[in-house]
C-alpha positions as a Markdown table, in Angstrom:
| # | Residue | x | y | z |
|---|---|---|---|---|
| 1 | Met | -3.6 | 70.5 | 72.0 |
| 2 | Asn | -1.7 | 68.0 | 70.0 |
| 3 | Ser | 2.0 | 68.0 | 70.2 |
| 4 | Asn | 2.3 | 65.8 | 67.1 |
| 5 | Gly | 2.7 | 68.9 | 64.9 |
| 6 | Val | 1.7 | 67.7 | 61.5 |
| 7 | Val | -1.6 | 66.1 | 60.6 |
| 8 | Glu | -1.6 | 64.6 | 57.1 |
| 9 | Trp | -4.7 | 63.5 | 55.3 |
| 10 | Ala | -5.9 | 62.0 | 52.0 |
| 11 | Val | -9.1 | 60.8 | 50.4 |
| 12 | Val | -9.3 | 57.2 | 49.3 |
| 13 | Glu | -12.0 | 55.3 | 47.4 |
| 14 | Ser | -13.5 | 52.2 | 49.0 |
| 15 | Asp | -16.5 | 49.9 | 48.6 |
| 16 | Ile | -18.5 | 52.3 | 50.8 |
| 17 | Gly | -17.5 | 55.5 | 49.0 |
| 18 | Ser | -14.7 | 57.9 | 49.5 |
| 19 | Leu | -13.1 | 58.0 | 52.9 |
| 20 | Leu | -11.0 | 60.8 | 54.3 |
| 21 | Leu | -8.1 | 59.4 | 56.4 |
| 22 | Ala | -6.0 | 61.5 | 58.7 |
| 23 | Ala | -2.9 | 60.6 | 60.7 |
| 24 | Thr | -0.5 | 62.2 | 63.2 |
| 25 | Asp | 2.9 | 61.0 | 64.4 |
| 26 | Ala | 1.0 | 58.8 | 66.9 |
| 27 | Gly | -1.1 | 57.1 | 64.3 |
| 28 | Leu | -4.4 | 57.1 | 62.4 |
| 29 | Val | -6.5 | 59.8 | 64.1 |
| 30 | Ser | -9.6 | 60.1 | 61.9 |
| 31 | Val | -11.7 | 58.2 | 59.3 |
| 32 | Val | -14.5 | 60.2 | 57.7 |
| 33 | Phe | -17.3 | 58.7 | 55.5 |
| 34 | His | -18.7 | 60.2 | 52.3 |
| 35 | Ala | -15.7 | 62.5 | 51.8 |
| 36 | Arg | -17.3 | 64.9 | 49.3 |
| 37 | Pro | -15.7 | 68.3 | 49.0 |
| 38 | Glu | -18.0 | 70.0 | 51.6 |
| 39 | Val | -17.5 | 67.0 | 54.0 |
| 40 | Arg | -13.7 | 67.2 | 53.5 |
| 41 | Glu | -13.7 | 70.9 | 54.3 |
| 42 | Lys | -15.7 | 70.4 | 57.5 |
| 43 | Ala | -13.5 | 67.4 | 58.6 |
| 44 | Val | -10.2 | 69.3 | 57.9 |
| 45 | Gly | -11.6 | 72.3 | 59.9 |
| 46 | Gln | -12.5 | 70.0 | 62.8 |
| 47 | Leu | -9.0 | 68.4 | 62.8 |
| 48 | Arg | -7.5 | 71.9 | 62.7 |
| 49 | Ser | -9.5 | 73.1 | 65.7 |
| 50 | Arg | -9.3 | 69.9 | 67.8 |
| 51 | Leu | -5.7 | 69.0 | 67.2 |
| 52 | Gly | -4.3 | 72.6 | 67.0 |
| 53 | Ala | -2.3 | 71.8 | 63.8 |
| 54 | Glu | -2.8 | 72.7 | 60.2 |
| 55 | Pro | -3.8 | 69.5 | 58.3 |
| 56 | Val | -1.8 | 68.9 | 55.2 |
| 57 | Glu | -3.3 | 66.9 | 52.2 |
| 58 | Asn | -0.7 | 64.3 | 51.4 |
| 59 | Pro | -1.9 | 61.2 | 49.5 |
| 60 | Gly | 1.7 | 59.9 | 49.4 |
| 61 | Ser | 2.1 | 60.2 | 53.1 |
| 62 | Ala | 4.2 | 57.5 | 54.7 |
| 63 | Arg | 1.9 | 57.7 | 57.8 |
| 64 | Leu | -1.1 | 56.9 | 55.6 |
| 65 | Ala | 0.4 | 54.2 | 53.5 |
| 66 | Glu | -0.3 | 51.4 | 56.0 |
| 67 | Pro | -3.9 | 52.5 | 56.9 |
| 68 | Ile | -4.6 | 52.8 | 53.1 |
| 69 | Arg | -3.1 | 49.3 | 52.5 |
| 70 | Gln | -5.0 | 47.7 | 55.4 |
| 71 | Leu | -8.3 | 49.3 | 54.5 |
| 72 | Ala | -8.0 | 48.1 | 50.9 |
| 73 | Ala | -7.2 | 44.6 | 52.1 |
| 74 | Tyr | -10.2 | 44.7 | 54.5 |
| 75 | Phe | -12.6 | 45.7 | 51.7 |
| 76 | Ala | -11.0 | 43.0 | 49.5 |
| 77 | Gly | -11.9 | 40.5 | 52.2 |
| 78 | Ser | -8.3 | 39.5 | 52.9 |
| 79 | Leu | -7.8 | 41.4 | 56.2 |
| 80 | Arg | -10.0 | 40.7 | 59.3 |
| 81 | Glu | -8.1 | 42.5 | 61.9 |
| 82 | Phe | -6.5 | 46.0 | 61.7 |
| 83 | Ser | -3.0 | 46.3 | 63.2 |
| 84 | Leu | -2.5 | 50.0 | 63.0 |
| 85 | Asp | -1.2 | 52.6 | 65.4 |
| 86 | Leu | -4.2 | 54.7 | 66.5 |
| 87 | Asp | -4.1 | 58.2 | 67.8 |
| 88 | Trp | -7.0 | 58.4 | 70.3 |
| 89 | Ser | -6.7 | 62.1 | 71.0 |
| 90 | Leu | -10.1 | 62.9 | 69.3 |
| 91 | Thr | -12.0 | 60.9 | 72.0 |
| 92 | Ser | -11.7 | 60.8 | 75.8 |
| 93 | Gly | -13.4 | 59.6 | 79.0 |
| 94 | Phe | -16.3 | 57.1 | 78.7 |
| 95 | Asn | -16.3 | 57.3 | 74.9 |
| 96 | Arg | -12.7 | 56.4 | 74.6 |
| 97 | Gln | -13.1 | 53.5 | 77.2 |
| 98 | Val | -16.1 | 52.1 | 75.2 |
| 99 | Leu | -14.3 | 52.4 | 71.8 |
| 100 | Arg | -11.1 | 50.7 | 73.2 |
| 101 | Glu | -13.3 | 47.9 | 74.5 |
| 102 | Leu | -15.0 | 47.6 | 71.1 |
| 103 | Ala | -11.6 | 47.6 | 69.3 |
| 104 | Ala | -10.2 | 44.9 | 71.7 |
| 105 | Gly | -13.2 | 42.8 | 72.3 |
| 106 | Val | -15.5 | 42.5 | 69.3 |
| 107 | Pro | -13.8 | 40.7 | 66.4 |
| 108 | Tyr | -14.5 | 40.6 | 62.7 |
| 109 | Gly | -17.8 | 38.9 | 61.9 |
| 110 | Ala | -19.2 | 39.4 | 65.5 |
| 111 | Val | -21.7 | 41.9 | 66.7 |
| 112 | Val | -22.5 | 43.2 | 70.2 |
| 113 | Gly | -25.5 | 45.0 | 71.6 |
| 114 | Tyr | -25.3 | 48.6 | 73.0 |
| 115 | Gly | -26.3 | 47.3 | 76.4 |
| 116 | Asp | -23.7 | 44.4 | 76.3 |
| 117 | Leu | -21.0 | 46.8 | 75.5 |
| 118 | Ala | -22.1 | 49.1 | 78.3 |
| 119 | Glu | -21.9 | 46.1 | 80.7 |
| 120 | Arg | -18.4 | 45.3 | 79.5 |
| 121 | Val | -17.1 | 48.7 | 80.6 |
| 122 | Gly | -18.8 | 48.4 | 83.9 |
| 123 | Gln | -21.7 | 50.7 | 83.1 |
| 124 | Pro | -24.7 | 48.3 | 82.5 |
| 125 | Thr | -27.3 | 51.1 | 82.4 |
| 126 | Ala | -25.4 | 53.2 | 79.9 |
| 127 | Ala | -26.6 | 51.7 | 76.6 |
| 128 | Gln | -27.7 | 55.1 | 75.3 |
| 129 | Ala | -24.3 | 56.6 | 76.2 |
| 130 | Val | -22.7 | 53.7 | 74.3 |
| 131 | Gly | -24.8 | 54.8 | 71.3 |
| 132 | Ala | -23.5 | 58.3 | 71.6 |
| 133 | Ala | -19.9 | 57.0 | 71.9 |
| 134 | Met | -20.4 | 55.1 | 68.6 |
| 135 | Gly | -21.8 | 58.2 | 67.0 |
| 136 | Ser | -18.8 | 60.2 | 67.9 |
| 137 | Asn | -16.2 | 57.5 | 66.9 |
| 138 | Pro | -13.4 | 59.3 | 65.1 |
| 139 | Leu | -12.1 | 56.0 | 63.7 |
| 140 | Pro | -15.1 | 54.1 | 62.1 |
| 141 | Val | -14.4 | 50.9 | 60.1 |
| 142 | Val | -11.0 | 50.5 | 61.9 |
| 143 | Val | -12.7 | 50.8 | 65.3 |
| 144 | Ala | -15.7 | 48.9 | 64.2 |
| 145 | Cys | -18.7 | 50.7 | 65.5 |
| 146 | His | -20.7 | 49.0 | 62.7 |
| 147 | Arg | -20.5 | 45.9 | 64.9 |
| 148 | Val | -22.7 | 47.4 | 67.6 |
| 149 | Val | -26.4 | 46.7 | 67.1 |
| 150 | Glu | -29.7 | 46.7 | 68.9 |
| 151 | Ser | -30.5 | 43.8 | 71.2 |
| 152 | Asp | -33.7 | 43.1 | 69.3 |
| 153 | Gly | -31.8 | 42.6 | 66.1 |
| 154 | Gly | -32.3 | 46.1 | 64.7 |
| 155 | Leu | -29.2 | 47.7 | 63.1 |
| 156 | Gly | -29.2 | 50.8 | 65.4 |
| 157 | Gly | -27.9 | 54.1 | 64.2 |
| 158 | Phe | -24.7 | 54.7 | 62.2 |
| 159 | Gly | -22.8 | 57.9 | 61.4 |
| 160 | Gly | -22.1 | 56.7 | 57.9 |
| 161 | Gly | -25.7 | 55.9 | 57.3 |
| 162 | Leu | -27.5 | 52.6 | 57.6 |
| 163 | Glu | -26.7 | 51.5 | 54.0 |
| 164 | Thr | -23.0 | 51.8 | 54.9 |
| 165 | Lys | -23.5 | 49.9 | 58.1 |
| 166 | Arg | -25.4 | 47.1 | 56.2 |
| 167 | Lys | -22.6 | 46.9 | 53.6 |
| 168 | Leu | -19.9 | 46.5 | 56.3 |
| 169 | Leu | -21.8 | 43.9 | 58.2 |
| 170 | Ala | -22.5 | 42.0 | 54.9 |
| 171 | Leu | -18.7 | 42.2 | 54.1 |
| 172 | Glu | -18.0 | 40.6 | 57.4 |
| 173 | Gly | -20.6 | 37.9 | 56.8 |
| 174 | Val | -22.9 | 39.0 | 59.6 |
| 175 | Leu | -25.7 | 39.9 | 57.2 |
| 176 | Pro | -26.4 | 38.3 | 53.8 |
| 177 | Gln | -25.0 | 40.3 | 50.9 |
| 178 | Pro | -27.8 | 42.3 | 49.2 |
| 179 | Leu | -29.1 | 40.7 | 46.0 |
| 180 | Phe | -28.9 | 43.9 | 44.1 |
């Protein structure tokens, strides 16, 4: 149960389509890809049930102003590191540990293998669990799960779809920009 009371959300456009951003008093709590109406409805329902508060749509929200500004700067190529307050209440245990390590230890323009990340949190055999943690990441882009790839060079999975993952890695200079 979240004691932060209000959850405010808004949908913003980006280079990878519309994103739903949600924040509590503690900070940015959720980033949702492909925020079409049916995706929005599902996301808002999940926020309601998991945070125990009624999410309020508020594009002018003071809480969302900085996440919106930093995401725009990131997509414009002028921001390489997010400095946002994050509310980690939608993740816990191993998943939270892995996501925090990713946020702290894998900078812009770098990638890490699922197994390497598992090793960094002291669970060298947990590569698949790391994959699951990435899949359940409530803060994609900001907590850059797109930087986690397969050790053989494969892109691995991605909640936002592989095309989105490819675009984010190209933005960061890890992959060449697509020709068309």
